[in-house]
CSV table of C-alpha atoms and ligand atoms in Angstrom, one decimal:
chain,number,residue,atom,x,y,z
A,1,UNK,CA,102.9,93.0,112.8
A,2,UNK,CA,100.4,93.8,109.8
A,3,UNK,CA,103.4,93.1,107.2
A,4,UNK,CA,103.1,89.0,106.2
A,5,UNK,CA,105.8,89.0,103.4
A,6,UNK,CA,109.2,88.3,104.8
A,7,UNK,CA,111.8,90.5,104.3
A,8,UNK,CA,114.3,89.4,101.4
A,9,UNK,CA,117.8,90.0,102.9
A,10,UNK,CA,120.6,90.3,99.7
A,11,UNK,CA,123.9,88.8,101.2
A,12,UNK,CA,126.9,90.2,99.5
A,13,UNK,CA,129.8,87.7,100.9
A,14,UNK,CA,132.5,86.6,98.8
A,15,UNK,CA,133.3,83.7,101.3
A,16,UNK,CA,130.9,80.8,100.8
A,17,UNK,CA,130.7,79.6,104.1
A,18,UNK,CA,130.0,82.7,105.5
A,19,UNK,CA,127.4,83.4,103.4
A,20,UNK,CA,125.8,80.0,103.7
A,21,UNK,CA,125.8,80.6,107.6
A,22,UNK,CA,124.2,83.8,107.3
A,23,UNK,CA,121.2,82.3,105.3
A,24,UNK,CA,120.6,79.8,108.0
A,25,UNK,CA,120.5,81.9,110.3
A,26,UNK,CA,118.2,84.2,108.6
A,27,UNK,CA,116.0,81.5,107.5
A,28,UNK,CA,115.9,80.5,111.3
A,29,UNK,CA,114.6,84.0,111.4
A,30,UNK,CA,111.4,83.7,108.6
A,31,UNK,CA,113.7,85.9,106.8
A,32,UNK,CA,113.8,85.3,102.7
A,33,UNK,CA,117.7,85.5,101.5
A,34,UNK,CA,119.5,85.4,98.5
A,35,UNK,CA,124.0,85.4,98.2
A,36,UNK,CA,125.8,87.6,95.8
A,37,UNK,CA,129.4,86.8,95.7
A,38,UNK,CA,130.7,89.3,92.9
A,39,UNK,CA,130.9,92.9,93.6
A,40,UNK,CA,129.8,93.4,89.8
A,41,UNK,CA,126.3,91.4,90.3
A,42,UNK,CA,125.4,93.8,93.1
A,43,UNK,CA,123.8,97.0,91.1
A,44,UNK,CA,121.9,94.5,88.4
A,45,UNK,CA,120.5,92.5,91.5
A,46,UNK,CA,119.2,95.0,93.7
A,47,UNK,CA,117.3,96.7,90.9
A,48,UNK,CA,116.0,93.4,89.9
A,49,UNK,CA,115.1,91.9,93.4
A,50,UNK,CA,114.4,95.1,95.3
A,51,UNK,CA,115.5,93.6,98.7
A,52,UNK,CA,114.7,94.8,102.2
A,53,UNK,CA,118.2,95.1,103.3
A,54,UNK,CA,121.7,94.3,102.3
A,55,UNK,CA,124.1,92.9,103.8
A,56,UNK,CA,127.4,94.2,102.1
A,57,UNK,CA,131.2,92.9,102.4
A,58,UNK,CA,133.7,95.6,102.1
A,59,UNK,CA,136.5,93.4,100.6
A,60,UNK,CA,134.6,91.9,97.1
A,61,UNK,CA,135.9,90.8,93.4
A,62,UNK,CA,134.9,92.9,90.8
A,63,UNK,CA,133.8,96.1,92.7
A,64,UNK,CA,134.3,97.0,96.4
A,65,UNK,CA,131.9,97.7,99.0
A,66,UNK,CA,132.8,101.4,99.5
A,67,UNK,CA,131.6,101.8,95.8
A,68,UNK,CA,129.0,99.9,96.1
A,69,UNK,CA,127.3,101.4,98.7
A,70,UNK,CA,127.8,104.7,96.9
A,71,UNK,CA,126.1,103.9,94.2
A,72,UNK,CA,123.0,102.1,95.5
A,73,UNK,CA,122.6,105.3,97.5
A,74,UNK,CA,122.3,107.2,94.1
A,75,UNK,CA,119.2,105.2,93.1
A,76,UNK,CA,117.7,103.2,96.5
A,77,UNK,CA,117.4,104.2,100.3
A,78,UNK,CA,117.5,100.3,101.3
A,79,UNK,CA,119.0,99.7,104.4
A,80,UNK,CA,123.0,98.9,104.0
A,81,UNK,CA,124.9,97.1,106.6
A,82,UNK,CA,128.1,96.9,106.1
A,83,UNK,CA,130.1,94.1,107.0
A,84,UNK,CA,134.0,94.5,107.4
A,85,UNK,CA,137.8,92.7,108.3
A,86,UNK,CA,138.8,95.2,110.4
A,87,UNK,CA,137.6,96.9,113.3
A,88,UNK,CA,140.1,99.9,112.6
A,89,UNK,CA,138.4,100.3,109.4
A,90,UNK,CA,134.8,101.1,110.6
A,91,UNK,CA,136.4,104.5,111.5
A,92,UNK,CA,137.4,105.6,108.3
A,93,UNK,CA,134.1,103.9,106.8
A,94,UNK,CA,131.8,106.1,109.4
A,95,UNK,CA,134.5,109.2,108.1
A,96,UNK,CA,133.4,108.7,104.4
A,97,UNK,CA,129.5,109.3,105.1
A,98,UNK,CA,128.6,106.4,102.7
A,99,UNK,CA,125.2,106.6,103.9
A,100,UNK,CA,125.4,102.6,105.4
A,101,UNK,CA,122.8,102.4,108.3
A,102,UNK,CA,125.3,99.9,110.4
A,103,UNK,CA,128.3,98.4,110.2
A,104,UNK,CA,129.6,95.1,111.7
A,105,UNK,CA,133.2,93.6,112.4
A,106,UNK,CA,134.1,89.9,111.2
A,107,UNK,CA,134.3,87.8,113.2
A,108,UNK,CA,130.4,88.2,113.9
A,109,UNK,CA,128.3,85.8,115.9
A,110,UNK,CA,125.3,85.1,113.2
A,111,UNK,CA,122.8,85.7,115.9
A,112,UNK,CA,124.2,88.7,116.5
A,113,UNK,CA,123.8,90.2,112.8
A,114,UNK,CA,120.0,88.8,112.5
A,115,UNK,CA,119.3,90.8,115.5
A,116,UNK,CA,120.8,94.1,114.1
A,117,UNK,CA,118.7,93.5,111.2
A,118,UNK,CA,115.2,92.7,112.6
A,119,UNK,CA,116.4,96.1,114.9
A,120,UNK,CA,117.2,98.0,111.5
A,121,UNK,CA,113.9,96.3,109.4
A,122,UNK,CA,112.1,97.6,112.2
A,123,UNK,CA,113.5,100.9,112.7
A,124,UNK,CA,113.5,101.5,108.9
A,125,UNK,CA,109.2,100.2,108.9
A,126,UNK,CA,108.5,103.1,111.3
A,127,UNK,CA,110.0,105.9,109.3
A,128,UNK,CA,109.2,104.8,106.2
A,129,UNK,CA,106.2,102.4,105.0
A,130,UNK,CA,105.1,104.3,102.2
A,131,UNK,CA,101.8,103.8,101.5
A,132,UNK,CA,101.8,105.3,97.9
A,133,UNK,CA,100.8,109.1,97.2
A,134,UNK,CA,102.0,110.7,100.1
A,135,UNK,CA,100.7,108.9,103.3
A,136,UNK,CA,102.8,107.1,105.7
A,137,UNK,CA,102.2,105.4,108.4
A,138,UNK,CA,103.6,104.6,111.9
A,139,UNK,CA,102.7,101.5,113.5
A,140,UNK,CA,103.8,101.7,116.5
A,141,UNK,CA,102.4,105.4,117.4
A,142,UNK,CA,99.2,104.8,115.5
A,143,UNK,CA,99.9,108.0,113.4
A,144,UNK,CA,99.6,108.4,109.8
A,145,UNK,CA,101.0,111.5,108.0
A,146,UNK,CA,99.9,113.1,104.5
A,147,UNK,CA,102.7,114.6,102.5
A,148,UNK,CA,104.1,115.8,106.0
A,149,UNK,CA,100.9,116.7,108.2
A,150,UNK,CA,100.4,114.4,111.1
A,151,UNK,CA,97.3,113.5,112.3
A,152,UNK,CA,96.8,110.7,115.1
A,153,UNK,CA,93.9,107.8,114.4
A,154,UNK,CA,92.4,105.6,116.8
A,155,UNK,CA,93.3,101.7,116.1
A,156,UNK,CA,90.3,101.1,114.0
A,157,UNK,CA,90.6,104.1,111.4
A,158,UNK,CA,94.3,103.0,111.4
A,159,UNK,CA,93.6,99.9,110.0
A,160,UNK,CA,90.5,101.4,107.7
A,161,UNK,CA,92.7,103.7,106.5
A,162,UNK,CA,95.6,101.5,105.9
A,163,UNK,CA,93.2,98.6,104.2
A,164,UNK,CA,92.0,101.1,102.0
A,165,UNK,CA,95.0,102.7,101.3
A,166,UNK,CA,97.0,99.6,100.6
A,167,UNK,CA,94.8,98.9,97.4
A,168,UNK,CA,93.6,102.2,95.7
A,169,UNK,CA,90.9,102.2,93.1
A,170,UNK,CA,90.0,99.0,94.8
A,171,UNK,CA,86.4,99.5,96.0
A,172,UNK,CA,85.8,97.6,99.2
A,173,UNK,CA,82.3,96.7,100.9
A,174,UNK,CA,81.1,97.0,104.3
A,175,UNK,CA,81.2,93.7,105.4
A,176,UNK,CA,84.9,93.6,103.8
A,177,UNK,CA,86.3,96.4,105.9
A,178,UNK,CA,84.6,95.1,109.0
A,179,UNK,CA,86.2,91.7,108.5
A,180,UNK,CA,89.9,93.8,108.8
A,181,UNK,CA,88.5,96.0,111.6
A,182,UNK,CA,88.5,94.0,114.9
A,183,UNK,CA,90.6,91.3,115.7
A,184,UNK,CA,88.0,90.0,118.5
A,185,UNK,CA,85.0,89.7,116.1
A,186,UNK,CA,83.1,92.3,117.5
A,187,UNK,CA,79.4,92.4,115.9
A,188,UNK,CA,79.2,95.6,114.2
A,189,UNK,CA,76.9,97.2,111.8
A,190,UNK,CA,77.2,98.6,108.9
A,191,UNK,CA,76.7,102.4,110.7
A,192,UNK,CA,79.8,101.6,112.7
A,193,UNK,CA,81.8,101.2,109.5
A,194,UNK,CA,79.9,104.6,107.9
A,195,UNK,CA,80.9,106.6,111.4
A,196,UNK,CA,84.5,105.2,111.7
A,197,UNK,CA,84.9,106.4,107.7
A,198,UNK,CA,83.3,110.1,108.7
A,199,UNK,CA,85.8,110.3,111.4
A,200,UNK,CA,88.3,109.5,109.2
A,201,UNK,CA,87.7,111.3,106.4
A,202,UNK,CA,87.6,114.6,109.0
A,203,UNK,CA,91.0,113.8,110.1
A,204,UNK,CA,92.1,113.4,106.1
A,205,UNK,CA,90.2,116.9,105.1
A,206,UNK,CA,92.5,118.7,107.6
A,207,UNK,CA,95.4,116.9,106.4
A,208,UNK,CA,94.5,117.6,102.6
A,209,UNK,CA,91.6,119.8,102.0
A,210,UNK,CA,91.7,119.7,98.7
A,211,UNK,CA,91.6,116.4,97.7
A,212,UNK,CA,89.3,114.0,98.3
A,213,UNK,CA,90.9,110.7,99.3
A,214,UNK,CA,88.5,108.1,100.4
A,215,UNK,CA,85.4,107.9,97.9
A,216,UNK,CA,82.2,106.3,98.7
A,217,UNK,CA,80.8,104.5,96.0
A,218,UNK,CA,77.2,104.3,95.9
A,219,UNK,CA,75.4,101.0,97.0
A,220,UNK,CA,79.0,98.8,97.4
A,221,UNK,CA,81.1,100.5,100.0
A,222,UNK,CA,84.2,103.1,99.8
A,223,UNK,CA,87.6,103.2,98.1
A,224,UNK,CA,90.6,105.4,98.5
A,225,UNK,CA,91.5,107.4,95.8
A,226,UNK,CA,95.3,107.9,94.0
B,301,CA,CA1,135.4,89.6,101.5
C-alpha cells in the first residue's frame, strides 16, 4: 500500500462501552478513531475532521441515524456503515436507499466490524483516490483514468505519474523521481527517468490532447501541471 496516513474512523455510538471497544479494536488495526456520542455533533464533526469512514448508530440523542446519513450524503460520499438493534430493521434501512455502503447488526463481534471496514476502505481506495483535476488511479489494476479515459501504465510510470501528480506545481529532479521509482534500488540514469516520462506523457496526450500535464522544467527535472 502506497497510502501511510491511517484511516481516521468517526464512531457514532451512544453507548460508551461500545464505543470504547470499537476504538481498541481499531487501534489494534493502525486505524486512527475518534467517538461521537450525540447525534447533533455528527454534521459539525465530519465537516471538521473529514474522516475515512463512519461508523453510524441508528438509535442516537439529538438526531437519528436515518437522518444523519441523509444529510452527509447531501455534502460527502464517505463511506457509511451503519450499525443497528435490530436485524429486522436492516430491511427497511436497505428499502429507504439511504445511500450507507454496509450495515451491521448489534450484537457484533469487534473483529468482525474492523474487517468490514478495511474491506470497505479498500473497496472505496480503488474507485475513488482522486488525485486532484481529473485523474484517478487504481492500484490494484495499475490503471489511471483522466476525466473518464482509461489508459493502462506499467508499474514504473504508475508510480511517476502518481509522485508527480500527488504534488502539482511541485518541480521534482531526476534523482528525486528515481529515488520513488524502484523499490530494489536499481542503478538507473537519468535517460531512464527522460524515457519512462516520454512514455508517459504519450499515454497522457491520448488521454488529454489538449492539455499539457507533466511539464519539464529546464535544467531541474519535471512537474505535473493543475
Ligand atoms: Ca444507540
Amino acid at each position: 500500500m502506497t497510502d501511510t496516513q491511517p484511516a481516521m474512523i468517526l464512531i457514532v455510538e451512544d453507548e460508551p462501552k461500545l464505543a470504547a471497544l470499537l476504538a481498541d479494536y481499531l487501534a489494534q488495526s493502525n486505524f486512527l478513531s475518534m467517538h461521537i456520542a450525540n447525534g447533533l455533533d455528527v454534521i459539525p464533526a465530519v465537516r471538521a475532521a473529514m474522516p475515512d469512514l463512519i461508523l453510524l448508530d441508528l438509535m442516537l440523542p439529538g438526531r437519528d441515524g436515518i437522518d444523519l446519513c441523509r444529510e452527509l450524503r447531501t455534502f460527502s460520499d464517505v463511506p457509511i456503515v451503519m450499525v443497528t438493534a435490530k436485524v429486522e430493521e436492516i430491511d427497511r434501512l436497505l428499502g429507504l436507499q439511504l445511500g450507507a455502503d454496509d450495515y451491521i447488526c448489534k450484537p457484533f463481534s469487534p473483529r468482525e466490524v474492523v474487517a468490514r471496514v478495511q474491506a470497505i476502505l479498500r473497496r472505496a481506495g480503488r474507485q475513488r483516490a482522486p488525485a486532484g483535476n481529473g485523474l484517478v488511479f487504481d492500484d490494484e489494476l495499475h490503471t489511471a483514468s483522466y476525466h473518464d479515459q482509461r489508459f493502462d501504465l506499467t508499474p514504473v510510470e504508475f508510480r511517476l505519474l502518481k509522485t508527480l501528480s500527488a504534488s502539482p506545481g511541485r518541480v521534482f529532479s531526476r534523482d528525486q523521481l528515481m529515488n520513488n521509482l524502484y523499490e530494489d534500488y536499481r542503478v538507473v540514469t537519468d535517460r531512464t527517468v527522460d524515457s519512462h516520462i516520454k512514455n508517459l506523457r504519450r499515454k497522457l496526450d491520448a488521454a488529454s490532447p489538449d492539455k499539457e500535464l507533466i511539464k519539464s522544467v529546464y535544467g531541474v527535472g519535471y512537474k505535473f501541471e493543475s
